[in-house]
mmCIF file of C-alpha atoms in Angstrom:
data_model
loop_
_atom_site.group_PDB
_atom_site.id
_atom_site.type_symbol
_atom_site.label_atom_id
_atom_site.label_comp_id
_atom_site.label_asym_id
_atom_site.label_seq_id
_atom_site.Cartn_x
_atom_site.Cartn_y
_atom_site.Cartn_z
ATOM 1 C CA MET P 28 3.089 -28.562 -14.866
ATOM 2 C CA ARG P 29 2.142 -31.709 -12.930
ATOM 3 C CA VAL P 30 2.130 -34.894 -15.022
ATOM 4 C CA VAL P 31 0.996 -38.501 -14.565
ATOM 5 C CA VAL P 32 2.585 -41.093 -16.882
ATOM 6 C CA ALA P 33 0.394 -44.085 -17.837
ATOM 7 C CA ASP P 34 1.940 -46.977 -19.775
ATOM 8 C CA ASP P 35 1.871 -50.739 -19.259
ATOM 9 C CA SER P 36 5.548 -50.957 -20.242
ATOM 10 C CA ALA P 37 7.797 -50.363 -17.223
ATOM 11 C CA LEU P 38 10.588 -49.414 -19.627
ATOM 12 C CA PHE P 39 8.558 -46.714 -21.353
ATOM 13 C CA ARG P 40 7.192 -45.416 -18.050
ATOM 14 C CA ARG P 41 10.755 -44.962 -16.881
ATOM 15 C CA LEU P 42 11.959 -43.414 -20.161
ATOM 16 C CA ILE P 43 9.033 -40.979 -20.419
ATOM 17 C CA THR P 44 9.373 -40.034 -16.749
ATOM 18 C CA THR P 45 13.106 -39.383 -17.147
ATOM 19 C CA VAL P 46 12.556 -37.151 -20.174
ATOM 20 C CA LEU P 47 9.690 -35.229 -18.598
ATOM 21 C CA ALA P 48 11.583 -34.708 -15.354
ATOM 22 C CA SER P 49 14.405 -33.064 -17.315
ATOM 23 C CA LEU P 50 12.087 -30.450 -18.839
ATOM 24 C CA PRO P 51 11.691 -27.038 -17.169
ATOM 25 C CA GLU P 52 8.575 -26.469 -15.049
ATOM 26 C CA VAL P 53 7.521 -30.135 -15.352
ATOM 27 C CA GLU P 54 6.987 -32.442 -12.375
ATOM 28 C CA VAL P 55 6.047 -36.111 -12.736
ATOM 29 C CA VAL P 56 3.745 -36.705 -9.767
ATOM 30 C CA GLY P 57 2.686 -40.278 -10.492
ATOM 31 C CA GLN P 58 2.760 -43.333 -12.737
ATOM 32 C CA ALA P 59 0.189 -45.920 -13.785
ATOM 33 C CA ALA P 60 0.637 -49.386 -15.281
ATOM 34 C CA ASN P 61 -2.937 -49.806 -16.554
ATOM 35 C CA GLY P 62 -6.072 -47.850 -17.336
ATOM 36 C CA LYS P 63 -7.700 -48.243 -13.926
ATOM 37 C CA GLN P 64 -4.569 -47.013 -12.189
ATOM 38 C CA ALA P 65 -4.459 -44.038 -14.582
ATOM 39 C CA LEU P 66 -7.954 -42.989 -13.518
ATOM 40 C CA GLN P 67 -7.070 -43.428 -9.846
ATOM 41 C CA ARG P 68 -3.897 -41.343 -10.181
ATOM 42 C CA VAL P 69 -5.755 -38.560 -11.978
ATOM 43 C CA HIS P 70 -8.449 -38.506 -9.300
ATOM 44 C CA GLU P 71 -5.983 -38.614 -6.403
ATOM 45 C CA LEU P 72 -3.219 -36.365 -7.737
ATOM 46 C CA THR P 73 -5.184 -33.879 -9.936
ATOM 47 C CA PRO P 74 -2.389 -33.493 -12.519
ATOM 48 C CA ASP P 75 -2.410 -30.930 -15.306
ATOM 49 C CA LEU P 76 -1.447 -33.539 -17.904
ATOM 50 C CA LEU P 77 -1.812 -37.291 -18.402
ATOM 51 C CA THR P 78 0.423 -39.076 -20.904
ATOM 52 C CA LEU P 79 -1.682 -42.041 -21.968
ATOM 53 C CA ASP P 80 -0.649 -45.244 -23.698
ATOM 54 C CA MET P 81 -3.469 -46.441 -25.953
ATOM 55 C CA GLU P 82 -3.135 -50.192 -25.487
ATOM 56 C CA MET P 83 -3.134 -51.088 -21.782
ATOM 57 C CA PRO P 84 -4.734 -53.791 -19.614
ATOM 58 C CA GLU P 85 -7.784 -53.226 -17.394
ATOM 59 C CA LEU P 86 -8.929 -50.186 -19.437
ATOM 60 C CA ASN P 87 -7.487 -49.104 -22.778
ATOM 61 C CA GLY P 88 -6.801 -45.491 -23.717
ATOM 62 C CA LEU P 89 -10.206 -44.900 -25.282
ATOM 63 C CA GLU P 90 -11.966 -46.271 -22.204
ATOM 64 C CA VAL P 91 -9.866 -44.029 -19.970
ATOM 65 C CA LEU P 92 -10.816 -40.987 -22.065
ATOM 66 C CA ASP P 93 -14.504 -41.928 -21.858
ATOM 67 C CA ALA P 94 -14.243 -42.262 -18.081
ATOM 68 C CA LEU P 95 -12.452 -38.912 -17.762
ATOM 69 C CA GLN P 96 -15.189 -37.207 -19.755
ATOM 70 C CA LYS P 97 -17.908 -38.751 -17.598
ATOM 71 C CA SER P 98 -16.183 -37.810 -14.349
ATOM 72 C CA GLY P 99 -15.454 -34.270 -15.501
ATOM 73 C CA GLU P 100 -11.760 -34.481 -14.580
ATOM 74 C CA ASN P 101 -9.962 -31.344 -15.777
ATOM 75 C CA VAL P 102 -6.795 -32.902 -17.193
ATOM 76 C CA ALA P 103 -5.149 -32.542 -20.600
ATOM 77 C CA VAL P 104 -4.291 -35.837 -22.300
ATOM 78 C CA LEU P 105 -1.309 -36.555 -24.554
ATOM 79 C CA ILE P 106 -1.533 -39.886 -26.366
ATOM 80 C CA ILE P 107 1.508 -42.168 -26.606
ATOM 81 C CA SER P 108 0.733 -44.384 -29.598
ATOM 82 C CA ALA P 109 2.195 -47.484 -31.180
ATOM 83 C CA PHE P 110 3.540 -46.899 -34.693
ATOM 84 C CA THR P 111 1.029 -49.240 -36.378
ATOM 85 C CA HIS P 112 -2.190 -49.084 -38.404
ATOM 86 C CA GLN P 113 -4.087 -50.076 -35.268
ATOM 87 C CA GLY P 114 -2.260 -47.393 -33.309
ATOM 88 C CA GLY P 115 -3.217 -44.833 -35.930
ATOM 89 C CA ARG P 116 -6.880 -45.821 -35.857
ATOM 90 C CA LEU P 117 -7.050 -45.674 -32.055
ATOM 91 C CA THR P 118 -5.164 -42.383 -31.940
ATOM 92 C CA ILE P 119 -7.570 -40.654 -34.324
ATOM 93 C CA GLN P 120 -10.469 -41.793 -32.149
ATOM 94 C CA ALA P 121 -8.666 -40.593 -29.027
ATOM 95 C CA LEU P 122 -8.047 -37.150 -30.495
ATOM 96 C CA GLN P 123 -11.736 -36.849 -31.278
ATOM 97 C CA LYS P 124 -12.530 -37.830 -27.701
ATOM 98 C CA GLY P 125 -10.581 -34.873 -26.376
ATOM 99 C CA ALA P 126 -6.855 -35.706 -26.314
ATOM 100 C CA PHE P 127 -4.958 -32.586 -27.373
ATOM 101 C CA ASP P 128 -2.118 -34.300 -29.281
ATOM 102 C CA PHE P 129 -0.117 -37.501 -29.686
ATOM 103 C CA ILE P 130 3.364 -38.865 -30.213
ATOM 104 C CA THR P 131 4.421 -42.289 -31.456
ATOM 105 C CA LYS P 132 6.700 -44.628 -29.549
ATOM 106 C CA PRO P 133 10.138 -44.513 -31.186
ATOM 107 C CA ASP P 134 10.988 -47.649 -33.154
ATOM 108 C CA LEU P 135 14.641 -47.610 -32.116
ATOM 109 C CA SER P 136 16.970 -50.059 -30.411
ATOM 110 C CA GLY P 137 19.285 -47.956 -28.225
ATOM 111 C CA LEU P 138 17.938 -46.498 -24.983
ATOM 112 C CA GLU P 139 19.731 -43.197 -25.488
ATOM 113 C CA GLN P 140 18.281 -42.939 -29.013
ATOM 114 C CA ILE P 141 14.804 -43.605 -27.649
ATOM 115 C CA ARG P 142 15.276 -40.975 -24.923
ATOM 116 C CA GLU P 143 16.411 -38.342 -27.419
ATOM 117 C CA ALA P 144 13.540 -39.172 -29.796
ATOM 118 C CA LEU P 145 11.044 -38.878 -26.937
ATOM 119 C CA ARG P 146 12.591 -35.583 -25.833
ATOM 120 C CA ALA P 147 12.306 -34.161 -29.359
ATOM 121 C CA GLU P 148 8.597 -35.037 -29.464
ATOM 122 C CA LEU P 149 7.624 -34.270 -25.876
ATOM 123 C CA ALA P 150 9.457 -30.986 -25.265
ATOM 124 C CA PRO P 151 7.582 -28.772 -27.781
ATOM 125 C CA ARG P 152 4.216 -30.283 -26.862
ATOM 126 C CA LEU P 153 4.748 -29.748 -23.137
ATOM 127 C CA LYS P 154 5.910 -26.200 -23.820
ATOM 128 C CA ALA P 155 2.818 -25.453 -25.931
ATOM 129 C CA GLN P 156 0.505 -26.990 -23.355
ATOM 130 C CA SER P 157 2.184 -25.075 -20.537
ATOM 131 C CA LEU P 158 1.616 -21.842 -22.441
ATOM 132 C CA ARG P 159 -2.049 -22.748 -22.873
ATOM 133 C CA PHE P 160 -2.371 -23.301 -19.120
ATOM 134 C CA LYS P 161 -0.776 -19.933 -18.387
ATOM 135 C CA VAL P 162 -3.015 -18.082 -20.848
ATOM 136 C CA ARG P 163 -6.097 -19.868 -19.544
ATOM 137 C CA ASN P 164 -5.228 -18.961 -15.958
ATOM 138 C CA ILE P 165 -4.596 -15.341 -16.873
ATOM 139 C CA LEU P 166 -7.960 -15.113 -18.624
ATOM 140 C CA ARG P 167 -9.686 -16.903 -15.765
ATOM 141 C CA ASN P 168 -8.213 -14.494 -13.212
ATOM 142 C CA SER P 169 -8.855 -11.375 -15.232
ATOM 143 C CA THR P 170 -11.862 -9.273 -14.381
ATOM 144 C CA ALA P 171 -12.288 -8.299 -18.018
ATOM 145 C CA ALA P 172 -11.003 -9.772 -21.247
ATOM 146 C CA ALA P 173 -8.258 -7.855 -22.983
ATOM 147 C CA PRO P 174 -9.231 -6.191 -26.276
ATOM 148 C CA ILE P 175 -8.584 -8.229 -29.409
ATOM 149 C CA HIS P 176 -5.895 -6.684 -31.578
ATOM 150 C CA PRO P 177 -6.407 -6.747 -35.338
ATOM 151 C CA ALA P 178 -4.215 -8.924 -37.513
ATOM 152 C CA ALA P 179 -1.174 -7.415 -39.168
ATOM 153 C CA SER P 180 -1.670 -5.570 -42.432
ATOM 154 C CA PRO P 181 -1.966 -7.957 -45.399
ATOM 155 C CA VAL P 182 -0.102 -7.691 -48.672
ATOM 156 C CA HIS P 183 -2.972 -5.556 -50.014
ATOM 157 C CA PRO P 184 -3.023 -2.628 -47.538
ATOM 158 C CA ALA P 185 -6.282 -1.212 -48.886
ATOM 159 C CA ALA P 186 -8.164 -4.185 -47.437
ATOM 160 C CA PRO P 187 -7.163 -4.889 -43.826
ATOM 161 C CA PRO P 188 -8.043 -8.329 -42.468
ATOM 162 C CA ILE P 189 -11.354 -9.058 -40.848
ATOM 163 C CA HIS P 190 -10.758 -10.316 -37.302
ATOM 164 C CA ALA P 191 -13.946 -11.790 -35.933
ATOM 165 C CA ALA P 192 -13.661 -13.850 -32.781
ATOM 166 C CA SER P 193 -17.336 -13.553 -31.901
ATOM 167 C CA PRO P 194 -20.723 -14.202 -33.551
ATOM 168 C CA THR P 195 -20.288 -10.908 -35.395
ATOM 169 C CA TRP P 196 -18.413 -12.928 -38.026
ATOM 170 C CA MET P 197 -21.734 -13.301 -39.839
ATOM 171 C CA THR P 198 -20.913 -10.542 -42.281
ATOM 172 C CA SER P 199 -23.453 -10.213 -45.080
ATOM 173 C CA LEU P 200 -22.903 -12.449 -48.085
ATOM 174 C CA GLU P 201 -22.686 -9.395 -50.309
ATOM 175 C CA GLY P 202 -19.934 -7.912 -48.152
ATOM 176 C CA ILE P 203 -17.888 -11.120 -48.170
ATOM 177 C CA ASN P 204 -18.158 -11.501 -51.939
ATOM 178 C CA THR P 205 -17.227 -7.860 -52.511
ATOM 179 C CA ARG P 206 -14.188 -8.228 -50.309
ATOM 180 C CA MET P 207 -13.033 -11.451 -51.948
ATOM 181 C CA ASN P 208 -13.462 -10.020 -55.427
ATOM 182 C CA ARG P 209 -11.363 -7.024 -54.422
ATOM 183 C CA LEU P 210 -8.581 -9.082 -52.860
ATOM 184 C CA ALA P 211 -8.469 -12.238 -54.955
ATOM 185 C CA GLY P 212 -9.598 -10.898 -58.289
ATOM 186 C CA THR P 213 -12.695 -11.937 -60.188
ATOM 187 C CA ILE P 214 -11.603 -15.554 -60.656
ATOM 188 C CA LYS P 215 -13.319 -17.875 -58.208
ATOM 189 C CA PRO P 216 -11.027 -20.278 -56.345
ATOM 190 C CA GLU P 217 -10.435 -23.560 -58.173
ATOM 191 C CA MET P 218 -9.205 -25.330 -55.045
ATOM 192 C CA VAL P 219 -9.066 -24.971 -51.276
ATOM 193 C CA LEU P 220 -5.765 -25.527 -49.451
ATOM 194 C CA ILE P 221 -5.639 -26.319 -45.734
ATOM 195 C CA GLY P 222 -2.588 -26.532 -43.466
ATOM 196 C CA VAL P 223 -2.951 -27.885 -39.928
ATOM 197 C CA SER P 224 -0.992 -29.601 -37.180
ATOM 198 C CA THR P 225 -1.644 -29.986 -33.426
ATOM 199 C CA GLY P 226 -5.390 -30.195 -32.849
ATOM 200 C CA GLY P 227 -5.928 -30.908 -36.528
ATOM 201 C CA PRO P 228 -8.128 -34.013 -36.456
ATOM 202 C CA ASN P 229 -10.733 -32.253 -34.316
ATOM 203 C CA ALA P 230 -10.445 -29.030 -36.311
ATOM 204 C CA LEU P 231 -10.949 -30.912 -39.577
ATOM 205 C CA ALA P 232 -13.862 -32.842 -38.054
ATOM 206 C CA GLY P 233 -15.423 -29.477 -37.289
ATOM 207 C CA LEU P 234 -14.704 -27.757 -40.606
ATOM 208 C CA LEU P 235 -15.074 -30.387 -43.329
ATOM 209 C CA PRO P 236 -18.599 -31.634 -42.451
ATOM 210 C CA ALA P 237 -19.766 -28.024 -42.758
ATOM 211 C CA LEU P 238 -18.787 -27.977 -46.440
ATOM 212 C CA PRO P 239 -21.466 -29.160 -48.907
ATOM 213 C CA GLY P 240 -21.042 -32.278 -51.014
ATOM 214 C CA ASP P 241 -21.427 -30.165 -54.160
ATOM 215 C CA LEU P 242 -18.716 -27.669 -53.179
ATOM 216 C CA GLY P 243 -17.470 -27.793 -56.753
ATOM 217 C CA VAL P 244 -13.691 -27.760 -56.155
ATOM 218 C CA PRO P 245 -11.104 -30.112 -54.614
ATOM 219 C CA VAL P 246 -9.701 -29.578 -51.125
ATOM 220 C CA LEU P 247 -6.043 -30.381 -50.385
ATOM 221 C CA ILE P 248 -4.892 -30.833 -46.786
ATOM 222 C CA VAL P 249 -1.517 -31.117 -45.149
ATOM 223 C CA GLN P 250 -1.934 -32.470 -41.614
ATOM 224 C CA HIS P 251 1.321 -33.097 -39.790
ATOM 225 C CA MET P 252 1.203 -36.835 -39.118
ATOM 226 C CA PRO P 253 3.491 -39.857 -39.402
ATOM 227 C CA PRO P 254 2.946 -42.732 -41.855
ATOM 228 C CA LEU P 255 0.042 -45.117 -41.153
ATOM 229 C CA PHE P 256 -2.005 -42.396 -39.436
ATOM 230 C CA THR P 257 -3.357 -40.284 -42.315
ATOM 231 C CA GLN P 258 -5.220 -43.218 -43.851
ATOM 232 C CA SER P 259 -7.105 -43.673 -40.568
ATOM 233 C CA LEU P 260 -7.769 -39.939 -40.454
ATOM 234 C CA ALA P 261 -9.213 -39.992 -43.989
ATOM 235 C CA GLU P 262 -11.443 -42.974 -43.205
ATOM 236 C CA ASN P 263 -12.693 -41.318 -40.041
ATOM 237 C CA LEU P 264 -13.466 -38.020 -41.772
ATOM 238 C CA THR P 265 -15.153 -39.483 -44.852
ATOM 239 C CA ALA P 266 -17.768 -41.065 -42.569
ATOM 240 C CA LYS P 267 -18.620 -37.581 -41.265
ATOM 241 C CA CYS P 268 -18.524 -35.547 -44.481
ATOM 242 C CA ALA P 269 -20.646 -35.012 -47.564
ATOM 243 C CA LEU P 270 -17.386 -34.632 -49.459
ATOM 244 C CA GLN P 271 -15.310 -37.713 -50.276
ATOM 245 C CA VAL P 272 -12.142 -37.805 -48.148
ATOM 246 C CA CYS P 273 -9.102 -39.870 -49.133
ATOM 247 C CA GLU P 274 -5.381 -40.178 -48.580
ATOM 248 C CA ALA P 275 -3.770 -38.686 -51.677
ATOM 249 C CA ALA P 276 -2.020 -40.990 -54.160
ATOM 250 C CA HIS P 277 0.781 -40.180 -56.562
ATOM 251 C CA GLY P 278 -0.303 -39.421 -60.120
ATOM 252 C CA GLU P 279 -4.029 -38.964 -59.514
ATOM 253 C CA ASN P 280 -5.799 -36.003 -61.066
ATOM 254 C CA LEU P 281 -7.745 -33.643 -58.841
ATOM 255 C CA GLU P 282 -11.491 -34.143 -58.862
ATOM 256 C CA PRO P 283 -14.069 -31.696 -57.520
ATOM 257 C CA ASN P 284 -15.890 -32.448 -54.270
ATOM 258 C CA THR P 285 -12.978 -34.560 -53.047
ATOM 259 C CA VAL P 286 -10.673 -33.956 -50.091
ATOM 260 C CA TYR P 287 -7.065 -35.127 -50.496
ATOM 261 C CA ILE P 288 -4.951 -35.594 -47.357
ATOM 262 C CA ALA P 289 -1.178 -35.718 -47.803
ATOM 263 C CA PRO P 290 0.187 -39.142 -46.795
ATOM 264 C CA GLY P 291 2.014 -39.140 -43.472
ATOM 265 C CA GLY P 292 5.779 -39.096 -43.823
ATOM 266 C CA ARG P 293 5.681 -37.989 -47.499
ATOM 267 C CA GLN P 294 5.547 -34.646 -49.297
ATOM 268 C CA MET P 295 2.604 -33.636 -51.508
ATOM 269 C CA ARG P 296 2.694 -31.111 -54.335
ATOM 270 C CA LEU P 297 0.618 -30.171 -57.367
ATOM 271 C CA ALA P 298 1.828 -30.279 -60.952
ATOM 272 C CA PRO P 299 0.176 -29.721 -64.334
ATOM 273 C CA GLY P 300 -1.438 -32.871 -65.701
ATOM 274 C CA ASP P 301 -2.723 -33.895 -69.106
ATOM 275 C CA GLY P 302 -5.357 -31.750 -70.777
ATOM 276 C CA GLY P 303 -4.901 -28.855 -68.398
ATOM 277 C CA ARG P 304 -5.806 -30.952 -65.353
ATOM 278 C CA LYS P 305 -4.026 -30.713 -61.994
ATOM 279 C CA MET P 306 -2.099 -33.752 -60.812
ATOM 280 C CA ILE P 307 -0.932 -34.790 -57.341
ATOM 281 C CA GLN P 308 2.678 -35.783 -56.901
ATOM 282 C CA ILE P 309 3.821 -37.601 -53.762
ATOM 283 C CA THR P 310 7.562 -37.412 -53.112
ATOM 284 C CA ASP P 311 10.216 -38.348 -50.578
ATOM 285 C CA ASP P 312 11.750 -34.884 -50.668
ATOM 286 C CA PRO P 313 13.354 -33.788 -47.379
ATOM 287 C CA PRO P 314 11.301 -32.349 -44.512
ATOM 288 C CA GLU P 315 10.683 -28.603 -44.412
ATOM 289 C CA ASN P 316 10.298 -26.886 -41.046
ATOM 290 C CA ASN P 317 11.063 -30.355 -39.632
ATOM 291 C CA CYS P 318 7.789 -31.513 -41.193
ATOM 292 C CA ARG P 319 6.989 -34.138 -43.789
ATOM 293 C CA PRO P 320 4.387 -33.574 -45.072
ATOM 294 C CA SER P 321 4.993 -29.833 -45.041
ATOM 295 C CA VAL P 322 2.380 -27.123 -45.577
ATOM 296 C CA ASP P 323 4.951 -24.829 -47.182
ATOM 297 C CA TYR P 324 5.887 -27.548 -49.681
ATOM 298 C CA LEU P 325 2.307 -27.883 -50.940
ATOM 299 C CA PHE P 326 1.488 -24.169 -50.859
ATOM 300 C CA ARG P 327 4.652 -23.280 -52.763
ATOM 301 C CA SER P 328 3.840 -25.740 -55.547
ATOM 302 C CA VAL P 329 0.388 -24.214 -55.948
ATOM 303 C CA ALA P 330 1.768 -20.663 -55.940
ATOM 304 C CA ASN P 331 4.316 -21.568 -58.615
ATOM 305 C CA GLN P 332 1.927 -23.456 -60.894
ATOM 306 C CA PHE P 333 -1.608 -22.156 -60.327
ATOM 307 C CA SER P 334 -1.280 -18.554 -59.180
ATOM 308 C CA GLY P 335 -4.413 -16.753 -58.093
ATOM 309 C CA ARG P 336 -6.680 -19.781 -58.324
ATOM 310 C CA ALA P 337 -6.631 -21.036 -54.755
ATOM 311 C CA MET P 338 -8.083 -20.194 -51.370
ATOM 312 C CA ALA P 339 -5.933 -21.080 -48.357
ATOM 313 C CA VAL P 340 -6.813 -21.816 -44.742
ATOM 314 C CA ILE P 341 -4.276 -22.120 -41.928
ATOM 315 C CA LEU P 342 -5.524 -23.903 -38.820
ATOM 316 C CA THR P 343 -4.309 -24.807 -35.341
ATOM 317 C CA GLY P 344 -0.756 -26.076 -34.983
ATOM 318 C CA MET P 345 2.701 -25.582 -33.496
ATOM 319 C CA GLY P 346 5.432 -23.725 -35.310
ATOM 320 C CA SER P 347 5.265 -21.623 -38.460
ATOM 321 C CA ASP P 348 4.882 -24.163 -41.290
ATOM 322 C CA GLY P 349 2.740 -22.622 -44.025
ATOM 323 C CA MET P 350 3.742 -19.009 -43.492
ATOM 324 C CA LEU P 351 6.304 -18.877 -46.302
ATOM 325 C CA GLY P 352 3.973 -20.674 -48.683
ATOM 326 C CA LEU P 353 1.166 -18.277 -47.822
ATOM 327 C CA ARG P 354 3.455 -15.353 -48.556
ATOM 328 C CA LEU P 355 3.958 -16.708 -52.081
ATOM 329 C CA LEU P 356 0.246 -17.409 -52.531
ATOM 330 C CA LYS P 357 -0.638 -13.861 -51.436
ATOM 331 C CA ARG P 358 1.677 -12.411 -54.059
ATOM 332 C CA HIS P 359 -0.477 -14.176 -56.644
ATOM 333 C CA GLY P 360 -3.796 -12.975 -55.239
ATOM 334 C CA CYS P 361 -4.805 -15.926 -53.050
ATOM 335 C CA PHE P 362 -7.356 -15.246 -50.317
ATOM 336 C CA VAL P 363 -6.227 -16.480 -46.871
ATOM 337 C CA ILE P 364 -8.204 -17.354 -43.745
ATOM 338 C CA ALA P 365 -6.579 -18.083 -40.378
ATOM 339 C CA GLN P 366 -8.173 -19.764 -37.372
ATOM 340 C CA ASP P 367 -8.426 -17.462 -34.360
ATOM 341 C CA GLU P 368 -6.514 -18.010 -31.132
ATOM 342 C CA PRO P 369 -9.416 -18.956 -28.817
ATOM 343 C CA SER P 370 -10.512 -21.847 -31.024
ATOM 344 C CA CYS P 371 -6.964 -23.183 -31.620
ATOM 345 C CA VAL P 372 -5.387 -25.956 -29.587
ATOM 346 C CA VAL P 373 -2.044 -24.288 -30.339
ATOM 347 C CA TYR P 374 -2.006 -20.790 -31.850
ATOM 348 C CA GLY P 375 1.317 -21.217 -33.643
ATOM 349 C CA MET P 376 0.868 -21.651 -37.391
ATOM 350 C CA PRO P 377 -2.047 -19.176 -37.645
ATOM 351 C CA LYS P 378 -0.171 -16.636 -35.509
ATOM 352 C CA ALA P 379 2.909 -16.882 -37.708
ATOM 353 C CA ALA P 380 0.769 -16.169 -40.779
ATOM 354 C CA VAL P 381 -1.067 -13.285 -39.096
ATOM 355 C CA ASP P 382 2.181 -11.753 -37.844
ATOM 356 C CA ALA P 383 3.635 -12.010 -41.361
ATOM 357 C CA GLY P 384 0.723 -9.976 -42.744
ATOM 358 C CA VAL P 385 -0.516 -12.622 -45.166
ATOM 359 C CA VAL P 386 -3.997 -13.184 -43.718
ATOM 360 C CA ASP P 387 -7.257 -11.598 -44.905
ATOM 361 C CA MET P 388 -9.686 -13.037 -42.336
ATOM 362 C CA VAL P 389 -9.171 -14.359 -38.800
ATOM 363 C CA LEU P 390 -12.166 -16.449 -37.806
ATOM 364 C CA PRO P 391 -13.232 -18.973 -35.176
ATOM 365 C CA LEU P 392 -13.243 -22.515 -36.472
ATOM 366 C CA GLU P 393 -17.027 -22.738 -36.752
ATOM 367 C CA ALA P 394 -17.106 -19.625 -38.936
ATOM 368 C CA ILE P 395 -14.605 -20.681 -41.600
ATOM 369 C CA ALA P 396 -16.852 -22.834 -43.805
ATOM 370 C CA GLY P 397 -19.166 -19.917 -44.629
ATOM 371 C CA PRO P 398 -16.632 -17.733 -46.451
ATOM 372 C CA ILE P 399 -15.201 -20.765 -48.272
ATOM 373 C CA VAL P 400 -18.599 -21.633 -49.733
ATOM 374 C CA ALA P 401 -19.359 -17.964 -50.364
ATOM 375 C CA ALA P 402 -16.181 -17.538 -52.402
ATOM 376 C CA ILE P 403 -16.796 -20.656 -54.475
ATOM 377 C CA GLN P 404 -20.573 -20.824 -54.803
ATOM 378 C CA GLY P 405 -21.770 -17.353 -53.891
ATOM 379 C CA ARG P 406 -23.760 -18.538 -50.877
ATOM 380 C CA MET P 407 -23.106 -19.115 -47.178
ATOM 381 C CA ALA P 408 -22.649 -22.626 -45.789
#
């Protein structure tokens, strides 16, 4: 993979270049100290990937992304963001302009510590992006697409998962309701749970606006993000959605028609509240799957406290966070939807769930809202 590194800090250009050069199948072909240079390097060197600092002279990161879109340059962009509220706001905008992921600049003093922190963040993202390039090239060079294999058998073997990666997902409303009643019981979901990581901001910006403002139940989301970033994500999404979107707060009771996003760097779980209500708890419990917030942490709390009364969705992301929690939810009758591979930025978390046999439907992103609304309201979105 050919990479251009763009950062106005000579120190960070050198550190990022050193880390990238140590990774297998990665070649740093150029550097840029400002936005204009970044565009020139991309045009001249045609890299596969651009690492892009958000706050640079000449042109900032957002302006570079706009220019890349206008010029049609075929380059993936990884954002390198400052660990600030402003950095979070700019990063969310950048992700919605086409950047595939981001990392934050380590707030550390020692150079070796900074290098190791950068390596821990960059290595899995470069590996995932390299795999995407290889798959894309294979598909591009193939004369015919390979057949789509069905998802693994779910916990309920009498009802194999629906795998619909084409417009044929528009199953009749009656068929969807019959299937959900058979799998999840006759109780309609009282909440929707969503787990997502790499590619999440764009996936959520595609899914949540498709849900009606009168959905009738709360939606709880774990998006892998650091502190200071989830508040910006919530503000960005609430401007696009009929539902109210907020960063979750400790001790608040769940309200219908509200989306709660787990705060970055904290864990979120559900607990019984007063009068039979459901209450959010925000904790500093340790990371799970190297993630805080963790999808498994939230899903497990719901499985333990509110069995059979949730619908779960697992979206694009690296790793397998959410799979163990989904296994518990399935044991209690939860209905599970996974995003399909073609519409994922990284087909990691959904694949882990599908391979574990805990998924009932595998759908493209644009098709997921319909079954959610059908299960809750008895009508398609």
